[in-house]
């Protein structure tokens, strides 16, 4: 989903969004969303999101975590000579919850990403030991 999709959604759902936001000039344009997203630090956003989730959600019970590598469908861009995005994901099977993803340099590199993903999950936090 890109800035154009979000701007289109804002126009379609203007009445509903106006119940939460003051929108005297309508929804923001796709250019505005592009500029805002270009200023966001992805690692900083991820850290804030993880802290928020950890404070808002109860610890997960002990369960099986599935780890799997996938190629994201239609993530390539031939015009920019960018290949498809490969990710390794962790999934809490009983909760039906995706716990995290790590981008992989190329297909076949999943094994190098698995330790990074596991470390980012901070599994010790479940036992109350992670800082």
mmCIF file with all atom_site columns, C-alpha atoms in Angstrom:
data_model
loop_
_atom_site.group_PDB
_atom_site.id
_atom_site.type_symbol
_atom_site.label_atom_id
_atom_site.label_alt_id
_atom_site.label_comp_id
_atom_site.label_asym_id
_atom_site.label_entity_id
_atom_site.label_seq_id
_atom_site.pdbx_PDB_ins_code
_atom_site.Cartn_x
_atom_site.Cartn_y
_atom_site.Cartn_z
_atom_site.occupancy
_atom_site.B_iso_or_equiv
_atom_site.pdbx_formal_charge
_atom_site.auth_seq_id
_atom_site.auth_comp_id
_atom_site.auth_asym_id
_atom_site.auth_atom_id
_atom_site.pdbx_PDB_model_num
ATOM 1   C CA . UNK A 1 1   ? 0.000   0.000   0.000   1.00 0.00 ? 1   UNK A CA 1
ATOM 2   C CA . UNK A 1 2   ? 1.480   3.300   -1.032  1.00 0.00 ? 2   UNK A CA 1
ATOM 3   C CA . UNK A 1 3   ? 0.684   6.973   -0.626  1.00 0.00 ? 3   UNK A CA 1
ATOM 4   C CA . UNK A 1 4   ? -1.764  6.920   -3.536  1.00 0.00 ? 4   UNK A CA 1
ATOM 5   C CA . UNK A 1 5   ? -3.756  4.081   -1.959  1.00 0.00 ? 5   UNK A CA 1
ATOM 6   C CA . UNK A 1 6   ? -3.902  5.877   1.391   1.00 0.00 ? 6   UNK A CA 1
ATOM 7   C CA . UNK A 1 7   ? -4.961  9.158   -0.233  1.00 0.00 ? 7   UNK A CA 1
ATOM 8   C CA . UNK A 1 8   ? -7.682  7.339   -2.201  1.00 0.00 ? 8   UNK A CA 1
ATOM 9   C CA . UNK A 1 9   ? -8.916  5.696   0.997   1.00 0.00 ? 9   UNK A CA 1
ATOM 10  C CA . UNK A 1 10  ? -8.955  9.080   2.736   1.00 0.00 ? 10  UNK A CA 1
ATOM 11  C CA . UNK A 1 11  ? -11.156 10.530  -0.005  1.00 0.00 ? 11  UNK A CA 1
ATOM 12  C CA . UNK A 1 12  ? -13.511 7.534   0.004   1.00 0.00 ? 12  UNK A CA 1
ATOM 13  C CA . UNK A 1 13  ? -13.866 7.515   3.797   1.00 0.00 ? 13  UNK A CA 1
ATOM 14  C CA . UNK A 1 14  ? -13.760 11.290  4.387   1.00 0.00 ? 14  UNK A CA 1
ATOM 15  C CA . UNK A 1 15  ? -17.061 11.399  6.281   1.00 0.00 ? 15  UNK A CA 1
ATOM 16  C CA . UNK A 1 16  ? -16.026 8.639   8.656   1.00 0.00 ? 16  UNK A CA 1
ATOM 17  C CA . UNK A 1 17  ? -12.497 10.026  9.163   1.00 0.00 ? 17  UNK A CA 1
ATOM 18  C CA . UNK A 1 18  ? -13.957 13.463  9.901   1.00 0.00 ? 18  UNK A CA 1
ATOM 19  C CA . UNK A 1 19  ? -15.566 11.983  13.015  1.00 0.00 ? 19  UNK A CA 1
ATOM 20  C CA . UNK A 1 20  ? -12.004 11.560  14.398  1.00 0.00 ? 20  UNK A CA 1
ATOM 21  C CA . UNK A 1 21  ? -10.036 14.313  12.661  1.00 0.00 ? 21  UNK A CA 1
ATOM 22  C CA . UNK A 1 22  ? -10.521 17.944  11.716  1.00 0.00 ? 22  UNK A CA 1
ATOM 23  C CA . UNK A 1 23  ? -10.222 17.861  7.897   1.00 0.00 ? 23  UNK A CA 1
ATOM 24  C CA . UNK A 1 24  ? -11.144 21.377  6.708   1.00 0.00 ? 24  UNK A CA 1
ATOM 25  C CA . UNK A 1 25  ? -9.136  20.929  3.474   1.00 0.00 ? 25  UNK A CA 1
ATOM 26  C CA . UNK A 1 26  ? -10.017 17.277  2.882   1.00 0.00 ? 26  UNK A CA 1
ATOM 27  C CA . UNK A 1 27  ? -7.750  14.264  3.096   1.00 0.00 ? 27  UNK A CA 1
ATOM 28  C CA . UNK A 1 28  ? -4.025  14.645  2.500   1.00 0.00 ? 28  UNK A CA 1
ATOM 29  C CA . UNK A 1 29  ? -2.705  14.073  -1.016  1.00 0.00 ? 29  UNK A CA 1
ATOM 30  C CA . UNK A 1 30  ? -0.498  11.172  -2.060  1.00 0.00 ? 30  UNK A CA 1
ATOM 31  C CA . UNK A 1 31  ? 2.434   13.610  -2.264  1.00 0.00 ? 31  UNK A CA 1
ATOM 32  C CA . UNK A 1 32  ? 1.943   14.532  1.394   1.00 0.00 ? 32  UNK A CA 1
ATOM 33  C CA . UNK A 1 33  ? 1.894   10.866  2.433   1.00 0.00 ? 33  UNK A CA 1
ATOM 34  C CA . UNK A 1 34  ? 5.024   10.213  0.336   1.00 0.00 ? 34  UNK A CA 1
ATOM 35  C CA . UNK A 1 35  ? 6.865   13.099  2.018   1.00 0.00 ? 35  UNK A CA 1
ATOM 36  C CA . UNK A 1 36  ? 5.815   11.983  5.505   1.00 0.00 ? 36  UNK A CA 1
ATOM 37  C CA . UNK A 1 37  ? 6.770   8.346   4.891   1.00 0.00 ? 37  UNK A CA 1
ATOM 38  C CA . UNK A 1 38  ? 10.154  9.404   3.499   1.00 0.00 ? 38  UNK A CA 1
ATOM 39  C CA . UNK A 1 39  ? 10.898  11.128  6.827   1.00 0.00 ? 39  UNK A CA 1
ATOM 40  C CA . UNK A 1 40  ? 10.039  8.133   9.011   1.00 0.00 ? 40  UNK A CA 1
ATOM 41  C CA . UNK A 1 41  ? 12.995  6.179   10.396  1.00 0.00 ? 41  UNK A CA 1
ATOM 42  C CA . UNK A 1 42  ? 11.969  2.518   9.881   1.00 0.00 ? 42  UNK A CA 1
ATOM 43  C CA . UNK A 1 43  ? 14.100  1.168   12.740  1.00 0.00 ? 43  UNK A CA 1
ATOM 44  C CA . UNK A 1 44  ? 12.868  3.869   15.123  1.00 0.00 ? 44  UNK A CA 1
ATOM 45  C CA . UNK A 1 45  ? 9.262   3.178   14.164  1.00 0.00 ? 45  UNK A CA 1
ATOM 46  C CA . UNK A 1 46  ? 9.786   -0.548  14.692  1.00 0.00 ? 46  UNK A CA 1
ATOM 47  C CA . UNK A 1 47  ? 11.289  0.034   18.149  1.00 0.00 ? 47  UNK A CA 1
ATOM 48  C CA . UNK A 1 48  ? 8.398   2.298   19.160  1.00 0.00 ? 48  UNK A CA 1
ATOM 49  C CA . UNK A 1 49  ? 5.869   -0.184  17.825  1.00 0.00 ? 49  UNK A CA 1
ATOM 50  C CA . UNK A 1 50  ? 7.484   -3.083  19.707  1.00 0.00 ? 50  UNK A CA 1
ATOM 51  C CA . UNK A 1 51  ? 7.519   -1.080  22.977  1.00 0.00 ? 51  UNK A CA 1
ATOM 52  C CA . UNK A 1 52  ? 3.866   -0.147  22.492  1.00 0.00 ? 52  UNK A CA 1
ATOM 53  C CA . UNK A 1 53  ? 2.835   -3.738  21.781  1.00 0.00 ? 53  UNK A CA 1
ATOM 54  C CA . UNK A 1 54  ? 4.835   -5.017  24.768  1.00 0.00 ? 54  UNK A CA 1
ATOM 55  C CA . UNK A 1 55  ? 3.053   -2.525  27.044  1.00 0.00 ? 55  UNK A CA 1
ATOM 56  C CA . UNK A 1 56  ? -0.417  -3.130  25.587  1.00 0.00 ? 56  UNK A CA 1
ATOM 57  C CA . UNK A 1 57  ? -0.490  -6.886  25.049  1.00 0.00 ? 57  UNK A CA 1
ATOM 58  C CA . UNK A 1 58  ? -0.221  -9.604  27.667  1.00 0.00 ? 58  UNK A CA 1
ATOM 59  C CA . UNK A 1 59  ? 2.702   -12.006 27.312  1.00 0.00 ? 59  UNK A CA 1
ATOM 60  C CA . UNK A 1 60  ? 2.013   -14.925 25.016  1.00 0.00 ? 60  UNK A CA 1
ATOM 61  C CA . UNK A 1 61  ? 1.694   -18.347 26.594  1.00 0.00 ? 61  UNK A CA 1
ATOM 62  C CA . UNK A 1 62  ? 4.306   -20.921 25.776  1.00 0.00 ? 62  UNK A CA 1
ATOM 63  C CA . UNK A 1 63  ? 3.646   -22.156 22.253  1.00 0.00 ? 63  UNK A CA 1
ATOM 64  C CA . UNK A 1 64  ? 5.151   -23.178 18.921  1.00 0.00 ? 64  UNK A CA 1
ATOM 65  C CA . UNK A 1 65  ? 6.622   -20.474 16.702  1.00 0.00 ? 65  UNK A CA 1
ATOM 66  C CA . UNK A 1 66  ? 6.750   -21.226 12.982  1.00 0.00 ? 66  UNK A CA 1
ATOM 67  C CA . UNK A 1 67  ? 9.593   -19.626 11.010  1.00 0.00 ? 67  UNK A CA 1
ATOM 68  C CA . UNK A 1 68  ? 9.303   -19.516 7.238   1.00 0.00 ? 68  UNK A CA 1
ATOM 69  C CA . UNK A 1 69  ? 10.866  -17.740 4.278   1.00 0.00 ? 69  UNK A CA 1
ATOM 70  C CA . UNK A 1 70  ? 8.728   -16.323 1.480   1.00 0.00 ? 70  UNK A CA 1
ATOM 71  C CA . UNK A 1 71  ? 9.043   -14.158 -1.590  1.00 0.00 ? 71  UNK A CA 1
ATOM 72  C CA . UNK A 1 72  ? 6.535   -11.296 -1.475  1.00 0.00 ? 72  UNK A CA 1
ATOM 73  C CA . UNK A 1 73  ? 4.220   -11.556 -4.473  1.00 0.00 ? 73  UNK A CA 1
ATOM 74  C CA . UNK A 1 74  ? 4.565   -8.702  -7.013  1.00 0.00 ? 74  UNK A CA 1
ATOM 75  C CA . UNK A 1 75  ? 7.244   -6.917  -4.959  1.00 0.00 ? 75  UNK A CA 1
ATOM 76  C CA . UNK A 1 76  ? 9.671   -6.522  -7.846  1.00 0.00 ? 76  UNK A CA 1
ATOM 77  C CA . UNK A 1 77  ? 10.074  -3.348  -9.936  1.00 0.00 ? 77  UNK A CA 1
ATOM 78  C CA . UNK A 1 78  ? 11.544  -3.991  -13.364 1.00 0.00 ? 78  UNK A CA 1
ATOM 79  C CA . UNK A 1 79  ? 11.642  -0.258  -14.132 1.00 0.00 ? 79  UNK A CA 1
ATOM 80  C CA . UNK A 1 80  ? 14.045  0.293   -11.224 1.00 0.00 ? 80  UNK A CA 1
ATOM 81  C CA . UNK A 1 81  ? 15.810  -3.043  -11.703 1.00 0.00 ? 81  UNK A CA 1
ATOM 82  C CA . UNK A 1 82  ? 14.702  -4.138  -8.223  1.00 0.00 ? 82  UNK A CA 1
ATOM 83  C CA . UNK A 1 83  ? 14.177  -7.838  -7.660  1.00 0.00 ? 83  UNK A CA 1
ATOM 84  C CA . UNK A 1 84  ? 11.423  -9.238  -5.472  1.00 0.00 ? 84  UNK A CA 1
ATOM 85  C CA . UNK A 1 85  ? 11.436  -8.846  -1.703  1.00 0.00 ? 85  UNK A CA 1
ATOM 86  C CA . UNK A 1 86  ? 12.350  -11.977 0.248   1.00 0.00 ? 86  UNK A CA 1
ATOM 87  C CA . UNK A 1 87  ? 11.396  -12.148 3.949   1.00 0.00 ? 87  UNK A CA 1
ATOM 88  C CA . UNK A 1 88  ? 11.682  -14.558 6.845   1.00 0.00 ? 88  UNK A CA 1
ATOM 89  C CA . UNK A 1 89  ? 8.680   -14.435 9.184   1.00 0.00 ? 89  UNK A CA 1
ATOM 90  C CA . UNK A 1 90  ? 7.928   -15.748 12.675  1.00 0.00 ? 90  UNK A CA 1
ATOM 91  C CA . UNK A 1 91  ? 4.370   -16.805 13.415  1.00 0.00 ? 91  UNK A CA 1
ATOM 92  C CA . UNK A 1 92  ? 2.764   -17.745 16.756  1.00 0.00 ? 92  UNK A CA 1
ATOM 93  C CA . UNK A 1 93  ? 0.719   -20.731 15.621  1.00 0.00 ? 93  UNK A CA 1
ATOM 94  C CA . UNK A 1 94  ? -1.846  -20.988 18.435  1.00 0.00 ? 94  UNK A CA 1
ATOM 95  C CA . UNK A 1 95  ? -2.410  -17.229 18.615  1.00 0.00 ? 95  UNK A CA 1
ATOM 96  C CA . UNK A 1 96  ? -2.556  -16.841 14.829  1.00 0.00 ? 96  UNK A CA 1
ATOM 97  C CA . UNK A 1 97  ? -0.239  -13.856 15.189  1.00 0.00 ? 97  UNK A CA 1
ATOM 98  C CA . UNK A 1 98  ? 2.690   -12.714 13.072  1.00 0.00 ? 98  UNK A CA 1
ATOM 99  C CA . UNK A 1 99  ? 5.493   -11.777 15.458  1.00 0.00 ? 99  UNK A CA 1
ATOM 100 C CA . UNK A 1 100 ? 8.019   -10.310 13.083  1.00 0.00 ? 100 UNK A CA 1
ATOM 101 C CA . UNK A 1 101 ? 9.721   -10.265 9.712   1.00 0.00 ? 101 UNK A CA 1
ATOM 102 C CA . UNK A 1 102 ? 13.248  -9.714  8.479   1.00 0.00 ? 102 UNK A CA 1
ATOM 103 C CA . UNK A 1 103 ? 14.096  -8.863  4.881   1.00 0.00 ? 103 UNK A CA 1
ATOM 104 C CA . UNK A 1 104 ? 16.559  -11.214 3.217   1.00 0.00 ? 104 UNK A CA 1
ATOM 105 C CA . UNK A 1 105 ? 19.231  -10.126 0.736   1.00 0.00 ? 105 UNK A CA 1
ATOM 106 C CA . UNK A 1 106 ? 18.252  -12.803 -1.784  1.00 0.00 ? 106 UNK A CA 1
ATOM 107 C CA . UNK A 1 107 ? 16.441  -16.073 -2.172  1.00 0.00 ? 107 UNK A CA 1
ATOM 108 C CA . UNK A 1 108 ? 18.361  -18.840 -0.436  1.00 0.00 ? 108 UNK A CA 1
ATOM 109 C CA . UNK A 1 109 ? 19.712  -16.528 2.287   1.00 0.00 ? 109 UNK A CA 1
ATOM 110 C CA . UNK A 1 110 ? 17.006  -17.357 4.827   1.00 0.00 ? 110 UNK A CA 1
ATOM 111 C CA . UNK A 1 111 ? 19.345  -19.217 7.204   1.00 0.00 ? 111 UNK A CA 1
ATOM 112 C CA . UNK A 1 112 ? 21.416  -16.080 7.818   1.00 0.00 ? 112 UNK A CA 1
ATOM 113 C CA . UNK A 1 113 ? 18.265  -14.082 8.660   1.00 0.00 ? 113 UNK A CA 1
ATOM 114 C CA . UNK A 1 114 ? 16.770  -16.552 11.144  1.00 0.00 ? 114 UNK A CA 1
ATOM 115 C CA . UNK A 1 115 ? 19.112  -15.678 14.069  1.00 0.00 ? 115 UNK A CA 1
ATOM 116 C CA . UNK A 1 116 ? 18.487  -11.961 13.441  1.00 0.00 ? 116 UNK A CA 1
ATOM 117 C CA . UNK A 1 117 ? 14.730  -12.542 13.493  1.00 0.00 ? 117 UNK A CA 1
ATOM 118 C CA . UNK A 1 118 ? 14.838  -14.653 16.649  1.00 0.00 ? 118 UNK A CA 1
ATOM 119 C CA . UNK A 1 119 ? 16.959  -12.055 18.446  1.00 0.00 ? 119 UNK A CA 1
ATOM 120 C CA . UNK A 1 120 ? 14.569  -9.266  17.408  1.00 0.00 ? 120 UNK A CA 1
ATOM 121 C CA . UNK A 1 121 ? 11.632  -11.174 18.921  1.00 0.00 ? 121 UNK A CA 1
ATOM 122 C CA . UNK A 1 122 ? 13.209  -10.904 22.364  1.00 0.00 ? 122 UNK A CA 1
ATOM 123 C CA . UNK A 1 123 ? 11.760  -14.244 23.405  1.00 0.00 ? 123 UNK A CA 1
ATOM 124 C CA . UNK A 1 124 ? 13.178  -13.852 26.906  1.00 0.00 ? 124 UNK A CA 1
ATOM 125 C CA . UNK A 1 125 ? 10.613  -11.097 27.437  1.00 0.00 ? 125 UNK A CA 1
ATOM 126 C CA . UNK A 1 126 ? 7.963   -13.800 27.553  1.00 0.00 ? 126 UNK A CA 1
ATOM 127 C CA . UNK A 1 127 ? 9.667   -15.096 30.670  1.00 0.00 ? 127 UNK A CA 1
ATOM 128 C CA . UNK A 1 128 ? 10.129  -11.545 31.994  1.00 0.00 ? 128 UNK A CA 1
ATOM 129 C CA . UNK A 1 129 ? 13.893  -11.474 31.465  1.00 0.00 ? 129 UNK A CA 1
ATOM 130 C CA . UNK A 1 130 ? 14.385  -9.314  28.375  1.00 0.00 ? 130 UNK A CA 1
ATOM 131 C CA . UNK A 1 131 ? 15.381  -5.665  28.714  1.00 0.00 ? 131 UNK A CA 1
#
